[in-house]
Short mmCIF file of C-alpha atoms and ligand atoms in Angstrom, two decimals:
data_model
loop_
_atom_site.label_atom_id
_atom_site.label_comp_id
_atom_site.label_asym_id
_atom_site.label_seq_id
_atom_site.Cartn_x
_atom_site.Cartn_y
_atom_site.Cartn_z
CA MET A 8 53.58 31.29 -75.98
CA LYS A 9 55.95 32.68 -73.37
CA ARG A 10 59.51 31.49 -73.62
CA ARG A 11 59.39 30.12 -70.08
CA ASP A 12 56.30 28.09 -70.85
CA PHE A 13 57.98 26.87 -73.94
CA VAL A 14 61.00 25.64 -71.98
CA LYS A 15 58.71 23.98 -69.44
CA GLY A 16 56.84 22.36 -72.29
CA LEU A 17 60.10 21.09 -73.64
CA LEU A 18 61.00 19.49 -70.39
CA VAL A 19 57.94 17.32 -70.45
CA ALA A 20 58.08 16.59 -74.16
CA SER A 21 59.34 13.05 -74.11
CA GLY A 22 62.44 12.35 -76.09
CA ALA A 23 62.40 15.79 -77.70
CA GLY A 24 65.69 16.74 -79.31
CA LEU A 25 66.27 19.74 -77.09
CA MET A 26 69.21 21.13 -78.94
CA SER A 27 67.24 21.81 -82.09
CA LEU A 28 63.87 22.79 -80.63
CA PRO A 29 64.63 25.89 -78.55
CA LYS A 30 65.79 27.80 -81.60
CA ALA A 31 62.36 27.68 -83.16
CA GLY A 32 60.66 28.28 -79.82
CA PHE A 33 62.70 31.32 -78.89
CA ALA A 34 62.36 32.76 -82.36
CA GLU A 35 58.59 32.87 -81.85
CA GLU A 36 59.01 35.72 -79.41
CA ALA A 37 61.78 37.51 -81.27
CA PRO A 38 60.85 40.54 -83.37
CA ALA A 39 61.46 40.55 -87.11
CA ALA A 40 64.78 42.36 -86.71
CA GLY A 41 66.08 39.31 -84.88
CA ALA A 42 67.16 41.06 -81.67
CA SER A 43 65.08 41.04 -78.52
CA PRO A 44 63.40 44.42 -78.05
CA ASN A 45 64.73 44.67 -74.53
CA MET A 46 68.25 43.75 -75.50
CA GLU A 47 68.26 46.67 -77.92
CA ASN A 48 68.26 49.00 -74.94
CA ALA A 49 70.64 46.93 -72.86
CA PRO A 50 73.10 49.13 -70.98
CA PHE A 51 76.81 48.89 -71.75
CA LEU A 52 78.91 46.64 -69.57
CA PRO A 53 79.65 46.30 -66.72
CA TRP A 54 76.24 45.43 -65.32
CA GLY A 55 77.30 45.54 -61.69
CA TYR A 56 77.68 43.15 -58.81
CA VAL A 57 76.05 42.56 -55.43
CA GLU A 58 77.46 40.24 -52.79
CA LEU A 59 76.61 36.60 -53.49
CA ASP A 60 76.78 33.45 -51.40
CA PRO A 61 79.78 31.32 -52.47
CA GLU A 62 78.04 28.14 -51.36
CA GLU A 63 75.02 28.97 -53.50
CA ALA A 64 77.33 29.59 -56.46
CA MET A 65 79.03 26.27 -55.84
CA LYS A 66 75.72 24.41 -55.88
CA ARG A 67 74.67 26.17 -59.06
CA GLY A 68 78.01 25.49 -60.71
CA TYR A 69 77.40 21.80 -60.19
CA LEU A 70 73.85 21.96 -61.47
CA GLY A 71 74.95 24.14 -64.39
CA TYR A 72 77.59 21.63 -65.40
CA PHE A 73 75.11 18.81 -65.74
CA VAL A 74 72.71 20.91 -67.81
CA GLY A 75 75.14 22.91 -69.94
CA GLU A 76 78.66 21.59 -69.24
CA CYS A 77 81.55 23.39 -67.61
CA SER A 78 81.68 26.77 -69.30
CA ALA A 79 77.96 27.51 -69.49
CA GLY A 80 77.64 25.97 -66.03
CA ALA A 81 80.03 28.41 -64.38
CA PHE A 82 78.60 31.34 -66.37
CA TRP A 83 75.05 30.44 -65.43
CA ALA A 84 75.91 29.88 -61.75
CA ILE A 85 77.07 33.48 -61.34
CA THR A 86 74.78 35.33 -63.73
CA SER A 87 71.60 33.53 -62.63
CA LEU A 88 72.34 34.50 -59.04
CA LEU A 89 72.93 38.09 -60.12
CA ARG A 90 69.63 38.04 -61.96
CA GLU A 91 67.88 36.98 -58.76
CA LYS A 92 69.78 39.19 -56.34
CA LYS A 93 70.38 42.25 -58.49
CA GLY A 94 67.72 41.93 -61.16
CA TYR A 95 67.92 44.29 -64.13
CA PRO A 96 69.92 44.30 -66.43
CA TYR A 97 70.63 40.61 -65.77
CA THR A 98 66.94 40.00 -66.44
CA LEU A 99 67.81 40.58 -70.10
CA LEU A 100 70.01 37.49 -70.30
CA PRO A 101 68.51 34.38 -71.90
CA LEU A 102 69.06 32.18 -68.85
CA PRO A 103 66.95 29.26 -67.63
CA THR A 104 65.71 29.62 -64.05
CA PHE A 105 66.98 27.44 -61.23
CA GLU A 106 63.79 25.38 -61.40
CA GLU A 107 64.08 24.90 -65.14
CA MET A 108 67.65 23.76 -64.67
CA VAL A 109 66.72 21.23 -61.99
CA ALA A 110 63.90 19.91 -64.18
CA ALA A 111 66.23 19.67 -67.17
CA ARG A 112 68.77 17.69 -65.16
CA LYS A 113 66.12 15.33 -63.90
CA ALA A 114 65.00 14.74 -67.50
CA HIS A 115 68.66 14.34 -68.58
CA HIS A 116 68.31 17.26 -70.97
CA HIS A 117 70.78 19.95 -71.85
CA LEU A 118 69.62 23.57 -72.21
CA PRO A 119 71.10 26.19 -74.56
CA ILE A 120 72.85 28.37 -71.98
CA PRO A 121 75.24 31.11 -73.14
CA MET A 122 78.91 30.08 -73.27
CA LYS A 123 78.18 26.47 -74.00
CA TYR A 124 80.92 26.63 -76.67
CA GLY A 125 83.53 26.69 -73.88
CA ASN A 126 83.00 23.04 -72.97
CA GLY A 127 86.04 20.77 -72.97
CA GLY A 128 88.46 23.64 -73.45
CA ILE A 129 86.30 25.18 -76.25
CA GLU A 130 84.22 22.60 -78.05
CA GLY A 131 86.41 19.78 -76.87
CA TYR A 132 89.57 21.32 -78.29
CA GLY A 133 91.36 21.09 -74.94
CA THR A 134 92.50 24.70 -74.49
CA ILE A 135 91.33 26.80 -71.54
CA CYS A 136 89.28 24.99 -68.84
CA GLY A 137 85.65 25.82 -69.59
CA ALA A 138 84.73 26.53 -65.98
CA LEU A 139 87.40 29.25 -65.94
CA ASN A 140 86.21 30.59 -69.29
CA GLY A 141 82.57 30.85 -68.20
CA ALA A 142 83.42 32.33 -64.80
CA ALA A 143 85.82 34.84 -66.35
CA CYS A 144 83.10 36.07 -68.71
CA ALA A 145 80.62 36.49 -65.86
CA ILE A 146 83.24 38.32 -63.79
CA GLU A 147 84.09 40.82 -66.47
CA TRP A 148 80.44 41.23 -67.33
CA ALA A 149 79.76 42.19 -63.71
CA VAL A 150 82.72 44.40 -62.82
CA GLY A 151 84.32 45.45 -66.11
CA PRO A 152 87.77 44.78 -67.53
CA LYS A 153 89.94 46.76 -65.10
CA LEU A 154 88.85 45.05 -61.90
CA GLY A 155 87.94 41.95 -63.88
CA LYS A 156 91.56 41.45 -64.87
CA LYS A 157 92.68 41.40 -61.25
CA ILE A 158 89.97 38.93 -60.28
CA ILE A 159 90.37 36.69 -63.31
CA ARG A 160 94.15 36.41 -62.96
CA ARG A 161 93.68 35.44 -59.33
CA LEU A 162 91.04 32.88 -60.23
CA PHE A 163 93.40 31.34 -62.77
CA ARG A 164 96.31 31.28 -60.36
CA TRP A 165 94.11 29.75 -57.66
CA TYR A 166 93.14 27.06 -60.16
CA GLU A 167 96.80 26.29 -60.90
CA VAL A 168 97.67 25.79 -57.25
CA THR A 169 94.54 23.85 -56.24
CA ALA A 170 94.13 20.07 -56.21
CA PHE A 171 90.80 19.05 -57.82
CA PRO A 172 88.20 17.99 -57.05
CA THR A 173 88.41 19.97 -53.80
CA PRO A 174 87.58 18.13 -50.55
CA LEU A 175 84.54 20.39 -50.11
CA THR A 176 83.00 19.46 -53.47
CA ASN A 177 83.81 15.79 -52.86
CA GLU A 178 81.99 16.04 -49.57
CA TYR A 179 78.94 17.70 -51.14
CA ALA A 180 78.70 15.03 -53.82
CA VAL A 181 79.14 12.15 -51.41
CA ASN A 182 76.53 13.51 -48.99
CA HIS A 183 74.11 14.55 -51.77
CA LYS A 184 74.19 18.22 -50.78
CA PHE A 185 74.10 19.45 -54.37
CA PRO A 186 70.68 20.35 -55.84
CA VAL A 187 70.77 17.45 -58.30
CA LYS A 188 72.40 14.09 -58.70
CA GLY A 189 75.62 14.00 -60.66
CA LYS A 190 77.11 10.93 -62.28
CA TRP A 191 79.01 9.38 -59.40
CA ASP A 192 78.66 9.91 -55.68
CA LYS A 193 81.94 8.59 -54.32
CA PRO A 194 84.93 10.76 -53.42
CA LEU A 195 87.30 11.29 -56.34
CA PRO A 196 91.07 11.66 -55.94
CA SER A 197 92.15 15.30 -55.49
CA ILE A 198 95.06 15.81 -57.85
CA HIS A 199 97.14 18.94 -58.34
CA CYS A 200 97.74 19.47 -62.07
CA ASN A 201 99.34 22.96 -62.09
CA SER A 202 97.64 24.08 -65.29
CA VAL A 203 94.61 26.02 -66.51
CA LEU A 204 94.40 23.97 -69.70
CA CYS A 205 91.65 21.42 -70.16
CA HIS A 206 93.92 19.05 -72.04
CA VAL A 207 96.62 19.12 -69.38
CA VAL A 208 94.40 18.80 -66.33
CA VAL A 209 92.07 16.17 -67.78
CA SER A 210 94.89 14.04 -69.18
CA LYS A 211 96.96 14.28 -66.03
CA TRP A 212 94.03 13.60 -63.75
CA CYS A 213 92.75 10.66 -65.77
CA SER A 214 96.13 9.00 -66.08
CA ILE A 215 96.90 9.36 -62.37
CA ALA A 216 93.39 8.56 -61.10
CA GLY A 217 93.00 5.66 -63.52
CA PHE A 218 89.75 6.77 -65.16
CA ALA A 219 89.12 7.05 -68.91
CA SER A 220 88.55 10.54 -70.29
CA GLY A 221 85.08 9.45 -71.44
CA SER A 222 84.17 7.93 -68.06
CA LYS A 223 81.42 9.16 -65.77
CA GLN A 224 84.05 9.73 -63.11
CA ARG A 225 85.91 12.18 -65.34
CA SER A 226 82.68 13.96 -66.13
CA GLU A 227 81.77 14.07 -62.44
CA ARG A 228 85.20 15.48 -61.71
CA CYS A 229 84.53 18.34 -64.12
CA GLY A 230 81.14 18.93 -62.45
CA ARG A 231 82.83 19.28 -59.07
CA ILE A 232 85.45 21.56 -60.58
CA THR A 233 82.78 23.80 -62.11
CA ALA A 234 81.22 24.01 -58.65
CA ALA A 235 84.56 24.91 -57.04
CA VAL A 236 85.38 27.50 -59.71
CA ALA A 237 81.98 29.21 -59.39
CA ARG A 238 82.46 29.32 -55.61
CA GLN A 239 85.96 30.75 -55.84
CA ALA A 240 84.89 33.33 -58.44
CA VAL A 241 82.23 34.57 -56.02
CA ILE A 242 84.69 34.60 -53.11
CA LEU A 243 86.99 36.80 -55.19
CA LEU A 244 84.15 39.01 -56.43
CA ASN A 245 82.94 39.52 -52.86
CA ALA A 246 86.48 40.35 -51.78
CA ALA A 247 86.81 42.86 -54.61
CA LEU A 248 83.52 44.47 -53.60
CA LYS A 249 85.00 45.09 -50.15
CA GLY A 250 88.39 46.14 -51.51
CA GLU A 251 89.99 43.06 -49.94
CA LEU A 252 91.16 41.23 -53.03
CA GLU A 253 94.83 41.29 -52.16
CA LYS A 254 94.07 40.17 -48.60
CA VAL A 255 91.85 37.29 -49.68
CA PHE A 256 94.08 36.06 -52.50
CA PRO A 257 97.45 37.77 -52.98
CA PHE A 258 98.57 37.45 -56.59
CA LYS A 259 101.75 35.41 -56.64
CA VAL A 260 102.96 33.36 -59.57
CA SER A 261 105.25 30.35 -59.05
CA ASN A 262 108.92 31.01 -58.31
CA GLU A 263 109.84 29.58 -61.70
CA THR A 264 107.38 31.77 -63.56
CA ALA A 265 108.53 34.82 -61.62
CA SER A 266 112.12 34.14 -62.64
CA CYS A 267 111.29 33.40 -66.29
CA ARG A 268 109.35 36.64 -66.34
CA THR A 269 112.47 38.58 -65.46
CA CYS A 270 113.13 38.33 -69.20
CA HIS A 271 110.21 36.57 -70.87
CA LEU A 272 107.28 38.93 -70.58
CA LYS A 273 105.29 41.10 -72.91
CA GLY A 274 107.65 43.88 -73.82
CA LYS A 275 109.59 45.57 -76.58
CA LYS A 276 113.11 44.27 -75.86
CA PHE A 277 113.18 41.26 -78.12
CA GLU A 278 116.83 40.38 -77.50
CA GLN A 279 116.27 40.30 -73.75
CA GLY A 280 113.62 37.64 -74.07
CA ASN A 281 110.53 39.77 -74.65
CA PHE A 282 109.27 37.32 -77.23
CA ALA A 283 106.95 35.51 -74.83
CA ARG A 284 104.11 36.58 -72.56
CA GLY A 285 101.87 35.26 -69.86
CA PHE A 286 101.63 34.41 -66.15
CA ILE A 287 100.81 30.74 -66.86
CA ALA A 288 103.00 28.28 -64.90
CA CYS A 289 106.07 28.01 -67.19
CA GLU A 290 107.44 25.02 -65.32
CA SER A 291 104.42 22.92 -66.24
CA CYS A 292 105.76 22.67 -69.81
CA HIS A 293 109.28 24.02 -70.13
CA VAL A 294 111.08 21.46 -68.02
CA GLU A 295 113.79 20.83 -70.61
CA ASP A 296 114.16 24.52 -71.42
CA ILE A 297 114.66 25.30 -67.77
CA LYS A 298 117.36 22.63 -67.59
CA ALA A 299 118.96 24.03 -70.75
CA HIS A 300 119.02 27.57 -69.36
CA VAL A 301 120.50 26.27 -66.14
CA LYS A 302 123.10 24.30 -68.06
CA ALA A 303 124.07 27.54 -69.75
CA ALA A 304 124.70 28.96 -66.30
CA PRO A 305 126.18 26.07 -64.30
CA LEU A 306 125.97 27.38 -60.78
CA PRO A 307 126.09 25.28 -57.62
CA THR A 308 122.73 26.63 -56.59
CA ALA A 309 121.15 25.73 -59.92
CA PHE A 310 117.68 24.45 -60.56
CA GLY A 311 116.16 22.39 -57.81
CA THR A 312 116.92 24.76 -54.99
CA ASN A 313 115.64 28.09 -56.14
CA LEU A 314 115.63 29.28 -59.66
CA GLY A 315 115.44 32.81 -58.35
CA THR A 316 118.90 32.37 -56.84
CA TRP A 317 120.21 31.25 -60.18
CA MET A 318 118.57 34.16 -61.90
CA GLY A 319 120.06 36.51 -59.34
CA ALA A 320 123.50 35.08 -59.99
CA ALA A 321 122.88 35.19 -63.72
CA ALA A 322 122.14 38.85 -63.40
CA ILE A 323 125.57 39.64 -62.00
CA GLY A 324 127.18 38.27 -65.06
CA THR A 325 128.17 34.64 -64.61
CA VAL A 326 125.67 33.48 -67.17
CA ALA A 327 126.78 32.06 -70.47
CA GLY A 328 124.50 31.76 -73.47
CA ILE A 329 121.89 34.27 -72.40
CA GLY A 330 124.16 37.31 -72.38
CA ALA A 331 124.95 38.99 -69.12
CA HIS A 332 124.88 42.46 -70.60
CA LEU A 333 121.26 41.98 -71.57
CA VAL A 334 120.37 40.50 -68.25
CA ALA A 335 122.01 43.26 -66.27
CA THR A 336 119.66 45.87 -67.64
CA ASN A 337 116.82 43.89 -66.18
CA ILE A 338 118.07 44.02 -62.59
CA GLY A 339 115.54 45.59 -60.33
CA ARG A 340 112.82 45.24 -62.85
CA LYS A 341 109.71 43.75 -61.37
CA GLY A 342 109.08 40.43 -63.03
CA GLY A 343 106.65 37.77 -61.96
CA ASN A 344 104.25 39.40 -59.58
CA ASP A 345 103.80 42.72 -61.27
CA GLU A 346 100.14 42.25 -61.99
CA GLU A 347 99.78 45.67 -63.54
CA ASN A 348 101.97 44.37 -66.32
CA LYS A 349 100.08 43.58 -69.47
CA GLY A 350 101.21 39.99 -69.36
C1 HEC B 23 117.92 36.42 -67.75
C2 HEC B 23 116.95 36.42 -68.81
C3 HEC B 23 116.20 35.10 -69.01
C4 HEC B 23 115.58 34.35 -68.07
C5 HEC B 23 115.49 34.62 -66.60
C6 HEC B 23 115.00 33.24 -68.75
N1 HEC B 23 115.28 33.32 -70.08
FE1 HEC B 23 114.67 32.02 -71.52
N2 HEC B 23 115.78 33.04 -72.87
C7 HEC B 23 116.38 34.26 -72.67
C8 HEC B 23 116.94 34.73 -73.90
C9 HEC B 23 117.68 36.05 -74.09
C10 HEC B 23 116.69 33.73 -74.85
C11 HEC B 23 117.08 33.72 -76.33
C12 HEC B 23 118.56 33.53 -76.47
C13 HEC B 23 119.00 32.21 -76.09
O1 HEC B 23 118.42 31.20 -76.55
O2 HEC B 23 119.97 32.10 -75.33
C14 HEC B 23 115.94 32.70 -74.18
C15 HEC B 23 115.45 31.54 -74.76
C16 HEC B 23 114.47 30.73 -74.21
C17 HEC B 23 113.75 29.69 -74.91
C18 HEC B 23 113.96 29.30 -76.36
C19 HEC B 23 114.73 28.00 -76.47
C20 HEC B 23 116.14 28.15 -76.10
O3 HEC B 23 116.57 27.49 -75.14
O4 HEC B 23 116.85 28.89 -76.79
C21 HEC B 23 112.87 29.15 -74.04
C22 HEC B 23 111.89 28.04 -74.30
C23 HEC B 23 113.05 29.83 -72.77
N3 HEC B 23 114.01 30.78 -72.92
C24 HEC B 23 112.33 29.55 -71.64
C25 HEC B 23 112.63 30.09 -70.42
C26 HEC B 23 112.01 29.68 -69.20
C27 HEC B 23 110.93 28.61 -69.09
C28 HEC B 23 112.54 30.43 -68.22
C29 HEC B 23 112.26 30.35 -66.73
C30 HEC B 23 112.63 29.11 -66.13
C31 HEC B 23 113.52 31.32 -68.81
N4 HEC B 23 113.54 31.07 -70.14
C32 HEC B 23 114.25 32.25 -68.13
C33 HEC B 23 116.43 34.95 -71.48
C34 HEC B 23 116.00 34.45 -70.28
C1 HEC B 24 101.20 24.60 -71.81
C2 HEC B 24 102.60 24.52 -72.05
C3 HEC B 24 103.40 25.80 -71.95
C4 HEC B 24 103.44 26.69 -70.91
C5 HEC B 24 102.68 26.63 -69.63
C6 HEC B 24 104.40 27.69 -71.28
N1 HEC B 24 104.92 27.42 -72.50
FE1 HEC B 24 106.33 28.49 -73.47
N2 HEC B 24 106.03 27.38 -75.10
C7 HEC B 24 105.28 26.23 -75.16
C8 HEC B 24 105.37 25.69 -76.49
C9 HEC B 24 104.71 24.39 -76.93
C10 HEC B 24 106.18 26.55 -77.22
C11 HEC B 24 106.61 26.40 -78.66
C12 HEC B 24 107.87 25.60 -78.62
C13 HEC B 24 108.41 25.25 -79.98
O1 HEC B 24 107.64 25.13 -80.91
O2 HEC B 24 109.62 25.11 -80.05
C14 HEC B 24 106.60 27.59 -76.31
C15 HEC B 24 107.45 28.63 -76.62
C16 HEC B 24 108.07 29.46 -75.71
C17 HEC B 24 109.20 30.36 -76.00
C18 HEC B 24 109.85 30.54 -77.34
C19 HEC B 24 110.66 29.34 -77.60
C20 HEC B 24 111.56 29.41 -78.76
O3 HEC B 24 111.72 28.38 -79.38
O4 HEC B 24 112.11 30.49 -79.02
C21 HEC B 24 109.51 30.95 -74.82
C22 HEC B 24 110.63 31.95 -74.58
C23 HEC B 24 108.60 30.47 -73.83
N3 HEC B 24 107.74 29.57 -74.40
C24 HEC B 24 108.62 30.86 -72.52
C25 HEC B 24 107.61 30.53 -71.62
C26 HEC B 24 107.42 31.17 -70.37
C27 HEC B 24 108.30 32.26 -69.80
C28 HEC B 24 106.34 30.60 -69.78
C29 HEC B 24 105.71 30.96 -68.47
C30 HEC B 24 105.26 32.33 -68.37
C31 HEC B 24 105.84 29.60 -70.70
N4 HEC B 24 106.63 29.60 -71.80
C32 HEC B 24 104.75 28.77 -70.47
C33 HEC B 24 104.56 25.67 -74.14
C34 HEC B 24 104.32 26.28 -72.95
#
C-alpha cells in the first residue's frame, strides 16, 4: 500500500485514532534499516528556495495550524509549497499534500507533520511561539544558516512589533477566504504583546481580550498567527532572494534593547555586562531592572524619554553603580542593531 493511499484510507476510517495509526502504516513502506531509501541519498542542506506567494503561504499556515498546530503548521505551509514549486529534494519530506490536509481538517483529524513538537511553545511548555519555530526551521532548511539568521532575526523582530491577529488574517477568517473553516469566524482583538514567547503572548492576549487560554477563540487566534507568520516568512524569503532584505524589513531592535546591548551582549568582558545575550525585547521583562539602572544614574532625561540619552550620559561618566570606567570603553561600540553580532 502506498503511503498516500494509506493516509487517504485513514481519513475515511471513522473514529480511527490517527496519532497511533500512521506509525504502523508508514513503517510498511520503510526498509528494514529504518530509513527511507530516498532519504539516505538526501542532499545536505540547504535545499534551496524559489519565490513563493505570501498569500498562498498564509492560507496554508492557517490550514496547517488546524491539522498540526502552530509549529508544524508554519513548517508545512512553507515546505509543502516548496515541494510543489521547486520539487526535489523537498519531495523527500514526509509531508501530507494540500488535499490530504483539507480532508484531515474536514474530518477533524490531526496528521503527523514534522515539527509538531513545537506546539504551544514546545509541547505546551510556553517557550518560543511555535509558528516562529516551524517557520524558522523551514527558512534555514531552504537558505542555510548564514542567510537564515538574517531572515529569522527579522521574522522574530517583526513578530515582536506586530499586533496579532493581524487585520488581514481577521478579514480572511471573517470572510471565509481560508481553505478550511477554523474555530471562530468573528474578528478577534489585535493586541501587541512585544514578545516571541508563547507564554507571554498567549497570557497577555487572553487576559486583555477576555478569553480563556483553552477557548476556541484563543486557538483561532493562534491559527491566524500561524497564517500571518507563514506569510511574513515568505515575504522575507522573497526579499532575500532579490537581495532586498534590508529594504523590506530593516533590522532594528527597540531603543531599550539597543541601549541594554551597549553592555549586555554576548562577549568576553564579563565586568562590562557581557553576562547576557540576545536581541529579545529586554523591556518586556526587565522593567524593574531598567528603573534600578536609571536610579543608579539619576539624570533629568532618565527613563521615559529616551534610554539612549541616559546611556549616552552614562557613558561620559555621570553614572554611579555601573562604573563609568567600564562604560567608557564601550563608547562607539555598535550595540543593538549590529546584526552581525553573535547575539
Ligand atoms: C553601561 C553599561 C550597561 C547598560 C547600558 C545596561 N547595563 Fe545592566 N548592568 C551593567 C553592569 C556592569 C551590571 C553588573 C553590575 C551592577 O549590577 O551594577 C549590570 C547589571 C544588570 C542586571 C542585574 C541586576 C542588577 O541590577 O544588578 C540586570 C537585570 C541588568 N543589568 C539589566 C539591564 C537592562 C535591562 C538594561 C537596558 C535597559 C541594562 N541593564 C543596561 C551594565 C549595563
Ligand atoms: C522574557 C523575559 C526576559 C527578557 C525578554 C529578557 N530577560 Fe533578562 N532575565 C530574565 C530573567 C527571568 C532573568 C533571571 C533573573 C533572576 O533570576 O534574577 C534574567 C537575567 C538577566 C540578567 C542577569 C541578571 C542578574 O541577576 O545578574 C541580565 C543582565 C539580563 N537578564 C539582561 C537582559 C537584556 C539585556 C535583555 C534584552 C536583550 C533581557 N535581559 C531580556 C528575563 C528576561
